[in-house]
Structure formats: C-alpha cells, structure tokens
C-alpha cells in the first residue's frame, strides 16, 4: 500500500469543494483574484509584491530589496534594480500554467463573464488562455522604453544585456511591472473599477494573503453584490473571515477538485 509523502499537500475537504462548486455552478459572472500561491504549484517561489523573492533583509548591496526594486533606484542605479529583476524573471523561466490556471481559463467556455485580477507578474494566466486578465502589478515579460514609445514582449531575458538600452533611442529599458514606490498602472486600475462597478455573481480568492486593499476589496464587496465568495488558501488571510467557503489547500488541487465536482448542468 502506498504511503503518502509527508510533503504531499493535504487533499481539499470534500464539503468545502462541494460548496465552492455550487457557487461556481450558479455563477454567470465570476471574478478570480489571484496571488503568488496560485503559481507556487508551477514551481514559482511565493513572494510578496515584486520583491519578496528575497525574504532576507540583507542584499549584496546592503540595501533592503524594497529599495533595490524601487522606481527611484531604477532611475539612479539601473544595474542594481535590473540584477534583481533578472532574478525574478529567471524564477519564472520555463514555468508552465498548472491545473488552477487551466481551470480558470476553461471556465470561460461555461461562464459568460470570467475576469482574473492577478498580482502575479509571471504571465501564467495569459499563457493558460485566460482572455480577461487584469495584471495589476504588470508582467515581467513586457519591456518598455523609459523615454520613447518603444515596447516589446519577450519570452525571457536570456539575450538581454543588463541593463538593457532602447534599440530606438538608447534610453533605459524597463519591464512593465510595478516597482516599490510606484503607482499602479492606470489602465489596469480603470479596468478593475469598471468590472467592480458591474459586480459579479461569485468571487474566488486564490493563493493570496490579500494584504493590499485593492486585492481584498473585491472579496469584501462580494456581500454587497449578494455574490458567493470562496477562498482557496492553505492558511488564514485578511479575507478569510469574509468568505462563505474556505478550501484550505493548494490552488491546483483545490481547483481541479472544484471543477470535477461541478454538476453536469453547469457544463451545458
Ligand atoms: Zn526609446
């Protein structure tokens, strides 16, 4: 008889999975709010913000990672910021969407309005095929010039001189991600506000501790829309007490189980 590895993630609670599936089956519109936890099952480290790859306070430069990965440092010492941006991109390199990303993308065939609000900069929701993704912290694969309108989407940074210069005007190139101390991208915020104004039938918070107000707010708004709110997270978070259902396990196992538990009528 096989013995479960101690490292194996706990299986989701069947009652919680059933309850989450009932909410999903009723929904004609759904918002998925995702964070680093959803990409952990793709082998990515769970980091906070852009820079939390580094839990240690000290860096080689002797500065906190929040300072090195700030807009201010990018302007003054781009080689420092780019060194750590490169580390983030390397962590994403070769990562593939997992069952949770795929489940969300597949639901577009069954639910008329599926929107993803993600804090992740790894691009895995788009890679999985989700078509309405609000990347509130940007995507590390989008490069843009700090001076002119040049921009390009790259698969990785393997061939990139660090720090890279704009091929058109020679100015510094940066990724389209939100660095510490920077504002959220205005188009993403506008899209989010528009979607929240319309409201949703269901909100799923997956793999995020919801420390940012703009991430917690949609989950807290679920009640005002009379929407079902589900949290998928092994731990307790800022929004745990506000949801109807908690599926306390990893994202891939949870979403695969919830999809499998959908009654047949949800597929028609
Ligand atoms: Zn340029």
PDB file of C-alpha atoms and ligand atoms in Angstrom:
ATOM      1  CA  UNK A   1       0.000   0.000   0.000  1.00  0.00           C
ATOM      2  CA  UNK A   2       1.475   3.374  -0.960  1.00  0.00           C
ATOM      3  CA  UNK A   3       2.394   5.662   1.881  1.00  0.00           C
ATOM      4  CA  UNK A   4       1.649   9.365   1.485  1.00  0.00           C
ATOM      5  CA  UNK A   5       4.721  11.541   1.429  1.00  0.00           C
ATOM      6  CA  UNK A   6       4.846  13.962   4.353  1.00  0.00           C
ATOM      7  CA  UNK A   7       5.403  16.750   1.817  1.00  0.00           C
ATOM      8  CA  UNK A   8       2.191  15.918  -0.067  1.00  0.00           C
ATOM      9  CA  UNK A   9      -0.320  18.773   0.122  1.00  0.00           C
ATOM     10  CA  UNK A  10      -3.451  17.996   2.100  1.00  0.00           C
ATOM     11  CA  UNK A  11      -6.413  16.969  -0.033  1.00  0.00           C
ATOM     12  CA  UNK A  12      -9.216  19.524  -0.090  1.00  0.00           C
ATOM     13  CA  UNK A  13     -12.140  18.991   2.275  1.00  0.00           C
ATOM     14  CA  UNK A  14     -14.958  17.412   0.194  1.00  0.00           C
ATOM     15  CA  UNK A  15     -17.688  19.525   1.850  1.00  0.00           C
ATOM     16  CA  UNK A  16     -15.822  22.748   1.073  1.00  0.00           C
ATOM     17  CA  UNK A  17     -15.214  21.607  -2.508  1.00  0.00           C
ATOM     18  CA  UNK A  18     -18.941  20.816  -2.939  1.00  0.00           C
ATOM     19  CA  UNK A  19     -19.927  24.211  -1.561  1.00  0.00           C
ATOM     20  CA  UNK A  20     -17.445  26.020  -3.832  1.00  0.00           C
ATOM     21  CA  UNK A  21     -18.719  24.037  -6.839  1.00  0.00           C
ATOM     22  CA  UNK A  22     -22.327  25.035  -6.041  1.00  0.00           C
ATOM     23  CA  UNK A  23     -21.330  28.711  -6.072  1.00  0.00           C
ATOM     24  CA  UNK A  24     -19.489  28.212  -9.366  1.00  0.00           C
ATOM     25  CA  UNK A  25     -22.381  26.320 -10.961  1.00  0.00           C
ATOM     26  CA  UNK A  26     -24.801  29.193 -10.267  1.00  0.00           C
ATOM     27  CA  UNK A  27     -22.482  31.966 -11.463  1.00  0.00           C
ATOM     28  CA  UNK A  28     -22.995  33.779 -14.778  1.00  0.00           C
ATOM     29  CA  UNK A  29     -20.132  36.104 -13.922  1.00  0.00           C
ATOM     30  CA  UNK A  30     -17.096  35.424 -11.767  1.00  0.00           C
ATOM     31  CA  UNK A  31     -14.008  37.243 -10.591  1.00  0.00           C
ATOM     32  CA  UNK A  32     -10.854  35.315  -9.712  1.00  0.00           C
ATOM     33  CA  UNK A  33      -8.418  37.224  -7.513  1.00  0.00           C
ATOM     34  CA  UNK A  34      -5.043  35.503  -7.562  1.00  0.00           C
ATOM     35  CA  UNK A  35      -1.630  35.850  -5.959  1.00  0.00           C
ATOM     36  CA  UNK A  36       1.687  34.058  -5.669  1.00  0.00           C
ATOM     37  CA  UNK A  37       0.057  30.959  -4.156  1.00  0.00           C
ATOM     38  CA  UNK A  38      -1.531  30.012  -7.494  1.00  0.00           C
ATOM     39  CA  UNK A  39       1.888  29.996  -9.181  1.00  0.00           C
ATOM     40  CA  UNK A  40       3.546  28.058  -6.345  1.00  0.00           C
ATOM     41  CA  UNK A  41       2.153  24.887  -7.945  1.00  0.00           C
ATOM     42  CA  UNK A  42       4.065  25.841 -11.111  1.00  0.00           C
ATOM     43  CA  UNK A  43       7.268  25.852  -9.083  1.00  0.00           C
ATOM     44  CA  UNK A  44       7.497  29.608  -8.559  1.00  0.00           C
ATOM     45  CA  UNK A  45       8.547  30.940  -5.177  1.00  0.00           C
ATOM     46  CA  UNK A  46       5.786  32.692  -3.248  1.00  0.00           C
ATOM     47  CA  UNK A  47       6.931  36.252  -2.990  1.00  0.00           C
ATOM     48  CA  UNK A  48       5.351  39.357  -1.610  1.00  0.00           C
ATOM     49  CA  UNK A  49       4.943  42.172  -4.070  1.00  0.00           C
ATOM     50  CA  UNK A  50       7.534  42.268  -6.778  1.00  0.00           C
ATOM     51  CA  UNK A  51      10.484  41.832  -4.485  1.00  0.00           C
ATOM     52  CA  UNK A  52       9.547  39.239  -1.910  1.00  0.00           C
ATOM     53  CA  UNK A  53      11.663  36.627  -3.666  1.00  0.00           C
ATOM     54  CA  UNK A  54      14.076  37.806  -1.049  1.00  0.00           C
ATOM     55  CA  UNK A  55      12.835  37.193   2.420  1.00  0.00           C
ATOM     56  CA  UNK A  56      16.251  38.093   3.798  1.00  0.00           C
ATOM     57  CA  UNK A  57      16.719  41.730   4.801  1.00  0.00           C
ATOM     58  CA  UNK A  58      20.282  41.984   3.560  1.00  0.00           C
ATOM     59  CA  UNK A  59      21.330  42.036  -0.093  1.00  0.00           C
ATOM     60  CA  UNK A  60      24.817  42.213  -1.615  1.00  0.00           C
ATOM     61  CA  UNK A  61      24.333  45.948  -1.955  1.00  0.00           C
ATOM     62  CA  UNK A  62      23.487  46.211   1.745  1.00  0.00           C
ATOM     63  CA  UNK A  63      20.073  47.694   0.947  1.00  0.00           C
ATOM     64  CA  UNK A  64      16.611  46.275   1.551  1.00  0.00           C
ATOM     65  CA  UNK A  65      15.119  44.615  -1.526  1.00  0.00           C
ATOM     66  CA  UNK A  66      12.259  47.127  -1.405  1.00  0.00           C
ATOM     67  CA  UNK A  67      14.824  49.882  -2.048  1.00  0.00           C
ATOM     68  CA  UNK A  68      16.667  47.987  -4.800  1.00  0.00           C
ATOM     69  CA  UNK A  69      13.414  47.163  -6.582  1.00  0.00           C
ATOM     70  CA  UNK A  70      12.078  50.717  -6.404  1.00  0.00           C
ATOM     71  CA  UNK A  71      11.439  53.222  -9.158  1.00  0.00           C
ATOM     72  CA  UNK A  72      13.937  55.556  -7.519  1.00  0.00           C
ATOM     73  CA  UNK A  73      16.805  53.050  -7.616  1.00  0.00           C
ATOM     74  CA  UNK A  74      15.922  52.097 -11.199  1.00  0.00           C
ATOM     75  CA  UNK A  75      16.445  55.751 -12.167  1.00  0.00           C
ATOM     76  CA  UNK A  76      19.703  56.177 -10.217  1.00  0.00           C
ATOM     77  CA  UNK A  77      21.339  52.720 -10.309  1.00  0.00           C
ATOM     78  CA  UNK A  78      19.517  50.737 -13.039  1.00  0.00           C
ATOM     79  CA  UNK A  79      22.115  47.938 -12.900  1.00  0.00           C
ATOM     80  CA  UNK A  80      21.130  47.225  -9.289  1.00  0.00           C
ATOM     81  CA  UNK A  81      17.400  47.081  -9.971  1.00  0.00           C
ATOM     82  CA  UNK A  82      17.923  45.053 -13.158  1.00  0.00           C
ATOM     83  CA  UNK A  83      20.030  42.479 -11.299  1.00  0.00           C
ATOM     84  CA  UNK A  84      17.032  41.630  -9.112  1.00  0.00           C
ATOM     85  CA  UNK A  85      14.516  41.952 -11.938  1.00  0.00           C
ATOM     86  CA  UNK A  86      16.642  39.375 -13.736  1.00  0.00           C
ATOM     87  CA  UNK A  87      16.396  37.049 -10.744  1.00  0.00           C
ATOM     88  CA  UNK A  88      12.601  37.347 -10.763  1.00  0.00           C
ATOM     89  CA  UNK A  89      12.467  36.576 -14.494  1.00  0.00           C
ATOM     90  CA  UNK A  90      14.798  33.574 -14.050  1.00  0.00           C
ATOM     91  CA  UNK A  91      12.447  32.218 -11.376  1.00  0.00           C
ATOM     92  CA  UNK A  92       9.567  32.449 -13.887  1.00  0.00           C
ATOM     93  CA  UNK A  93      11.545  30.996 -16.801  1.00  0.00           C
ATOM     94  CA  UNK A  94      10.222  27.667 -18.032  1.00  0.00           C
ATOM     95  CA  UNK A  95       7.282  27.723 -15.598  1.00  0.00           C
ATOM     96  CA  UNK A  96       4.066  26.365 -17.094  1.00  0.00           C
ATOM     97  CA  UNK A  97       0.478  27.081 -16.055  1.00  0.00           C
ATOM     98  CA  UNK A  98      -0.858  24.483 -13.619  1.00  0.00           C
ATOM     99  CA  UNK A  99      -4.296  22.925 -13.076  1.00  0.00           C
ATOM    100  CA  UNK A 100      -5.568  26.045 -11.303  1.00  0.00           C
ATOM    101  CA  UNK A 101      -4.617  28.441 -14.138  1.00  0.00           C
ATOM    102  CA  UNK A 102      -6.083  25.937 -16.612  1.00  0.00           C
ATOM    103  CA  UNK A 103      -9.325  25.517 -14.652  1.00  0.00           C
ATOM    104  CA  UNK A 104      -9.880  29.294 -14.665  1.00  0.00           C
ATOM    105  CA  UNK A 105      -9.241  29.503 -18.412  1.00  0.00           C
ATOM    106  CA  UNK A 106     -11.509  26.511 -19.117  1.00  0.00           C
ATOM    107  CA  UNK A 107     -14.394  28.122 -17.236  1.00  0.00           C
ATOM    108  CA  UNK A 108     -14.635  30.775 -19.975  1.00  0.00           C
ATOM    109  CA  UNK A 109     -16.401  28.139 -22.074  1.00  0.00           C
ATOM    110  CA  UNK A 110     -19.083  27.725 -19.390  1.00  0.00           C
ATOM    111  CA  UNK A 111     -19.459  31.088 -17.684  1.00  0.00           C
ATOM    112  CA  UNK A 112     -20.254  34.131 -19.872  1.00  0.00           C
ATOM    113  CA  UNK A 113     -18.076  36.581 -17.918  1.00  0.00           C
ATOM    114  CA  UNK A 114     -14.832  35.426 -16.314  1.00  0.00           C
ATOM    115  CA  UNK A 115     -12.370  38.065 -15.126  1.00  0.00           C
ATOM    116  CA  UNK A 116      -8.997  37.477 -13.485  1.00  0.00           C
ATOM    117  CA  UNK A 117      -7.383  40.065 -11.216  1.00  0.00           C
ATOM    118  CA  UNK A 118      -3.835  38.932 -10.549  1.00  0.00           C
ATOM    119  CA  UNK A 119      -0.910  40.322  -8.600  1.00  0.00           C
ATOM    120  CA  UNK A 120       1.445  37.913 -10.351  1.00  0.00           C
ATOM    121  CA  UNK A 121       3.954  39.206 -12.895  1.00  0.00           C
ATOM    122  CA  UNK A 122       4.641  35.748 -14.379  1.00  0.00           C
ATOM    123  CA  UNK A 123       2.118  35.890 -17.237  1.00  0.00           C
ATOM    124  CA  UNK A 124       0.824  32.371 -16.462  1.00  0.00           C
ATOM    125  CA  UNK A 125      -2.888  33.265 -16.641  1.00  0.00           C
ATOM    126  CA  UNK A 126      -2.483  34.552 -20.194  1.00  0.00           C
ATOM    127  CA  UNK A 127      -0.295  31.539 -21.028  1.00  0.00           C
ATOM    128  CA  UNK A 128      -3.127  29.289 -19.827  1.00  0.00           C
ATOM    129  CA  UNK A 129      -5.519  31.015 -22.224  1.00  0.00           C
ATOM    130  CA  UNK A 130      -7.469  33.360 -19.952  1.00  0.00           C
ATOM    131  CA  UNK A 131      -8.650  36.274 -22.087  1.00  0.00           C
ATOM    132  CA  UNK A 132      -9.742  38.840 -19.474  1.00  0.00           C
ATOM    133  CA  UNK A 133      -6.748  39.239 -17.183  1.00  0.00           C
ATOM    134  CA  UNK A 134      -6.079  42.390 -15.186  1.00  0.00           C
ATOM    135  CA  UNK A 135      -2.383  42.257 -14.279  1.00  0.00           C
ATOM    136  CA  UNK A 136      -2.441  44.861 -11.553  1.00  0.00           C
ATOM    137  CA  UNK A 137       1.345  44.625 -10.966  1.00  0.00           C
ATOM    138  CA  UNK A 138       2.188  44.204 -14.664  1.00  0.00           C
ATOM    139  CA  UNK A 139       4.067  41.394 -16.401  1.00  0.00           C
ATOM    140  CA  UNK A 140       7.813  40.889 -16.264  1.00  0.00           C
ATOM    141  CA  UNK A 141       7.829  39.870 -19.953  1.00  0.00           C
ATOM    142  CA  UNK A 142       6.640  43.275 -21.165  1.00  0.00           C
ATOM    143  CA  UNK A 143       9.555  45.647 -21.808  1.00  0.00           C
ATOM    144  CA  UNK A 144       9.244  49.348 -22.476  1.00  0.00           C
ATOM    145  CA  UNK A 145      11.496  52.328 -23.013  1.00  0.00           C
ATOM    146  CA  UNK A 146      11.676  54.892 -20.201  1.00  0.00           C
ATOM    147  CA  UNK A 147      11.866  57.714 -22.776  1.00  0.00           C
ATOM    148  CA  UNK A 148      10.139  56.857 -26.072  1.00  0.00           C
ATOM    149  CA  UNK A 149       7.146  54.700 -27.031  1.00  0.00           C
ATOM    150  CA  UNK A 150       9.202  51.557 -27.829  1.00  0.00           C
ATOM    151  CA  UNK A 151       7.873  48.369 -26.269  1.00  0.00           C
ATOM    152  CA  UNK A 152       8.283  44.665 -26.814  1.00  0.00           C
ATOM    153  CA  UNK A 153       7.075  41.398 -25.316  1.00  0.00           C
ATOM    154  CA  UNK A 154       9.889  38.900 -24.672  1.00  0.00           C
ATOM    155  CA  UNK A 155       9.850  35.198 -23.762  1.00  0.00           C
ATOM    156  CA  UNK A 156      12.690  35.695 -21.280  1.00  0.00           C
ATOM    157  CA  UNK A 157      15.738  37.869 -20.517  1.00  0.00           C
ATOM    158  CA  UNK A 158      18.306  35.318 -21.729  1.00  0.00           C
ATOM    159  CA  UNK A 159      19.629  37.520 -24.570  1.00  0.00           C
ATOM    160  CA  UNK A 160      19.155  40.821 -22.795  1.00  0.00           C
ATOM    161  CA  UNK A 161      22.171  42.956 -21.889  1.00  0.00           C
ATOM    162  CA  UNK A 162      21.670  44.143 -18.297  1.00  0.00           C
ATOM    163  CA  UNK A 163      20.650  46.921 -18.004  1.00  0.00           C
ATOM    164  CA  UNK A 164      19.101  46.973 -21.493  1.00  0.00           C
ATOM    165  CA  UNK A 165      19.029  50.063 -23.729  1.00  0.00           C
ATOM    166  CA  UNK A 166      16.229  51.051 -26.094  1.00  0.00           C
ATOM    167  CA  UNK A 167      17.032  49.970 -29.701  1.00  0.00           C
ATOM    168  CA  UNK A 168      15.258  53.100 -30.956  1.00  0.00           C
ATOM    169  CA  UNK A 169      16.559  55.912 -28.731  1.00  0.00           C
ATOM    170  CA  UNK A 170      19.206  54.367 -26.465  1.00  0.00           C
ATOM    171  CA  UNK A 171      17.459  55.246 -23.186  1.00  0.00           C
ATOM    172  CA  UNK A 172      16.996  52.767 -20.346  1.00  0.00           C
ATOM    173  CA  UNK A 173      14.524  49.929 -20.915  1.00  0.00           C
ATOM    174  CA  UNK A 174      12.437  48.642 -18.006  1.00  0.00           C
ATOM    175  CA  UNK A 175       9.878  45.900 -17.545  1.00  0.00           C
ATOM    176  CA  UNK A 176       6.211  46.841 -17.304  1.00  0.00           C
ATOM    177  CA  UNK A 177       5.950  45.881 -13.646  1.00  0.00           C
ATOM    178  CA  UNK A 178       5.050  47.974 -10.632  1.00  0.00           C
ATOM    179  CA  UNK A 179       8.179  48.627  -8.606  1.00  0.00           C
ATOM    180  CA  UNK A 180       8.126  49.624  -4.960  1.00  0.00           C
ATOM    181  CA  UNK A 181       7.035  53.220  -4.518  1.00  0.00           C
ATOM    182  CA  UNK A 182       5.317  53.307  -7.904  1.00  0.00           C
ATOM    183  CA  UNK A 183       1.655  53.824  -8.733  1.00  0.00           C
ATOM    184  CA  UNK A 184      -0.479  51.002 -10.047  1.00  0.00           C
ATOM    185  CA  UNK A 185      -0.873  51.132 -13.853  1.00  0.00           C
ATOM    186  CA  UNK A 186      -3.773  53.453 -14.647  1.00  0.00           C
ATOM    187  CA  UNK A 187      -5.341  51.330 -17.440  1.00  0.00           C
ATOM    188  CA  UNK A 188      -5.406  48.257 -15.161  1.00  0.00           C
ATOM    189  CA  UNK A 189      -6.959  50.247 -12.312  1.00  0.00           C
ATOM    190  CA  UNK A 190      -9.573  51.697 -14.668  1.00  0.00           C
ATOM    191  CA  UNK A 191     -10.482  48.245 -15.979  1.00  0.00           C
ATOM    192  CA  UNK A 192     -10.744  46.903 -12.440  1.00  0.00           C
ATOM    193  CA  UNK A 193     -13.007  49.762 -11.360  1.00  0.00           C
ATOM    194  CA  UNK A 194     -15.232  49.201 -14.387  1.00  0.00           C
ATOM    195  CA  UNK A 195     -15.554  45.491 -13.632  1.00  0.00           C
ATOM    196  CA  UNK A 196     -16.272  46.102  -9.941  1.00  0.00           C
ATOM    197  CA  UNK A 197     -18.997  48.595 -10.856  1.00  0.00           C
ATOM    198  CA  UNK A 198     -20.750  45.864 -12.824  1.00  0.00           C
ATOM    199  CA  UNK A 199     -20.410  43.427  -9.926  1.00  0.00           C
ATOM    200  CA  UNK A 200     -20.114  39.625 -10.034  1.00  0.00           C
ATOM    201  CA  UNK A 201     -22.150  36.562  -9.054  1.00  0.00           C
ATOM    202  CA  UNK A 202     -19.097  34.918  -7.496  1.00  0.00           C
ATOM    203  CA  UNK A 203     -15.625  35.855  -6.293  1.00  0.00           C
ATOM    204  CA  UNK A 204     -12.799  33.359  -5.791  1.00  0.00           C
ATOM    205  CA  UNK A 205      -9.670  34.495  -3.934  1.00  0.00           C
ATOM    206  CA  UNK A 206      -6.838  32.079  -4.717  1.00  0.00           C
ATOM    207  CA  UNK A 207      -3.359  31.961  -3.231  1.00  0.00           C
ATOM    208  CA  UNK A 208      -3.155  35.480  -1.886  1.00  0.00           C
ATOM    209  CA  UNK A 209      -2.930  36.811   1.645  1.00  0.00           C
ATOM    210  CA  UNK A 210      -4.844  39.919   0.433  1.00  0.00           C
ATOM    211  CA  UNK A 211      -2.639  42.414   2.249  1.00  0.00           C
ATOM    212  CA  UNK A 212      -3.182  45.031  -0.457  1.00  0.00           C
ATOM    213  CA  UNK A 213      -6.522  46.874  -0.103  1.00  0.00           C
ATOM    214  CA  UNK A 214      -7.206  46.699  -3.853  1.00  0.00           C
ATOM    215  CA  UNK A 215      -6.914  42.907  -3.627  1.00  0.00           C
ATOM    216  CA  UNK A 216      -9.033  42.498  -0.501  1.00  0.00           C
ATOM    217  CA  UNK A 217     -11.742  44.963  -1.606  1.00  0.00           C
ATOM    218  CA  UNK A 218     -13.344  42.832  -4.361  1.00  0.00           C
ATOM    219  CA  UNK A 219     -13.676  39.920  -1.923  1.00  0.00           C
ATOM    220  CA  UNK A 220     -15.223  42.184   0.706  1.00  0.00           C
ATOM    221  CA  UNK A 221     -17.576  43.647  -1.954  1.00  0.00           C
ATOM    222  CA  UNK A 222     -18.982  40.185  -2.736  1.00  0.00           C
ATOM    223  CA  UNK A 223     -21.550  40.569   0.034  1.00  0.00           C
ATOM    224  CA  UNK A 224     -22.926  43.803  -1.440  1.00  0.00           C
ATOM    225  CA  UNK A 225     -23.431  42.015  -4.775  1.00  0.00           C
ATOM    226  CA  UNK A 226     -25.036  39.029  -2.995  1.00  0.00           C
ATOM    227  CA  UNK A 227     -22.244  37.041  -4.609  1.00  0.00           C
ATOM    228  CA  UNK A 228     -20.783  33.819  -3.281  1.00  0.00           C
ATOM    229  CA  UNK A 229     -17.223  34.270  -2.007  1.00  0.00           C
ATOM    230  CA  UNK A 230     -14.714  31.436  -1.910  1.00  0.00           C
ATOM    231  CA  UNK A 231     -11.165  31.435  -0.641  1.00  0.00           C
ATOM    232  CA  UNK A 232      -8.570  28.880  -1.735  1.00  0.00           C
ATOM    233  CA  UNK A 233      -5.590  29.080   0.589  1.00  0.00           C
ATOM    234  CA  UNK A 234      -3.903  26.659   2.979  1.00  0.00           C
ATOM    235  CA  UNK A 235      -3.544  29.435   5.556  1.00  0.00           C
ATOM    236  CA  UNK A 236      -5.655  32.164   7.122  1.00  0.00           C
ATOM    237  CA  UNK A 237      -5.635  35.567   5.415  1.00  0.00           C
ATOM    238  CA  UNK A 238      -7.037  39.085   5.633  1.00  0.00           C
ATOM    239  CA  UNK A 239     -10.272  37.993   3.936  1.00  0.00           C
ATOM    240  CA  UNK A 240     -10.773  34.519   5.445  1.00  0.00           C
ATOM    241  CA  UNK A 241     -13.471  35.732   7.819  1.00  0.00           C
ATOM    242  CA  UNK A 242     -15.388  37.444   4.991  1.00  0.00           C
ATOM    243  CA  UNK A 243     -15.854  34.474   2.636  1.00  0.00           C
ATOM    244  CA  UNK A 244     -18.652  31.889   2.503  1.00  0.00           C
ATOM    245  CA  UNK A 245     -16.398  28.933   1.764  1.00  0.00           C
ATOM    246  CA  UNK A 246     -12.762  28.199   2.550  1.00  0.00           C
ATOM    247  CA  UNK A 247     -10.959  25.487   0.619  1.00  0.00           C
ATOM    248  CA  UNK A 248      -7.835  25.105   2.687  1.00  0.00           C
ATOM    249  CA  UNK A 249      -5.255  23.593   0.373  1.00  0.00           C
ATOM    250  CA  UNK A 250      -3.034  24.367  -2.605  1.00  0.00           C
ATOM    251  CA  UNK A 251      -4.527  26.055  -5.671  1.00  0.00           C
ATOM    252  CA  UNK A 252      -4.033  23.280  -8.249  1.00  0.00           C
ATOM    253  CA  UNK A 253      -5.528  20.511  -6.069  1.00  0.00           C
ATOM    254  CA  UNK A 254      -8.403  22.737  -4.972  1.00  0.00           C
ATOM    255  CA  UNK A 255      -9.406  23.997  -8.419  1.00  0.00           C
ATOM    256  CA  UNK A 256      -9.112  20.565 -10.025  1.00  0.00           C
ATOM    257  CA  UNK A 257     -11.402  19.181  -7.307  1.00  0.00           C
ATOM    258  CA  UNK A 258     -13.907  22.047  -7.598  1.00  0.00           C
ATOM    259  CA  UNK A 259     -14.153  21.625 -11.377  1.00  0.00           C
ATOM    260  CA  UNK A 260     -14.605  17.879 -11.019  1.00  0.00           C
ATOM    261  CA  UNK A 261     -17.407  18.491  -8.506  1.00  0.00           C
ATOM    262  CA  UNK A 262     -19.407  20.722 -10.874  1.00  0.00           C
ATOM    263  CA  UNK A 263     -22.817  19.216 -11.610  1.00  0.00           C
ATOM    264  CA  UNK A 264     -23.341  18.294 -15.273  1.00  0.00           C
ATOM    265  CA  UNK A 265     -25.847  21.050 -15.873  1.00  0.00           C
ATOM    266  CA  UNK A 266     -23.065  23.605 -15.364  1.00  0.00           C
ATOM    267  CA  UNK A 267     -21.399  22.292 -18.490  1.00  0.00           C
ATOM    268  CA  UNK A 268     -24.346  22.935 -20.789  1.00  0.00           C
TER     269      UNK A 268
HETATM  270 ZN1  LIG B   1      13.380  54.570 -26.514  1.00  0.00          ZN
END
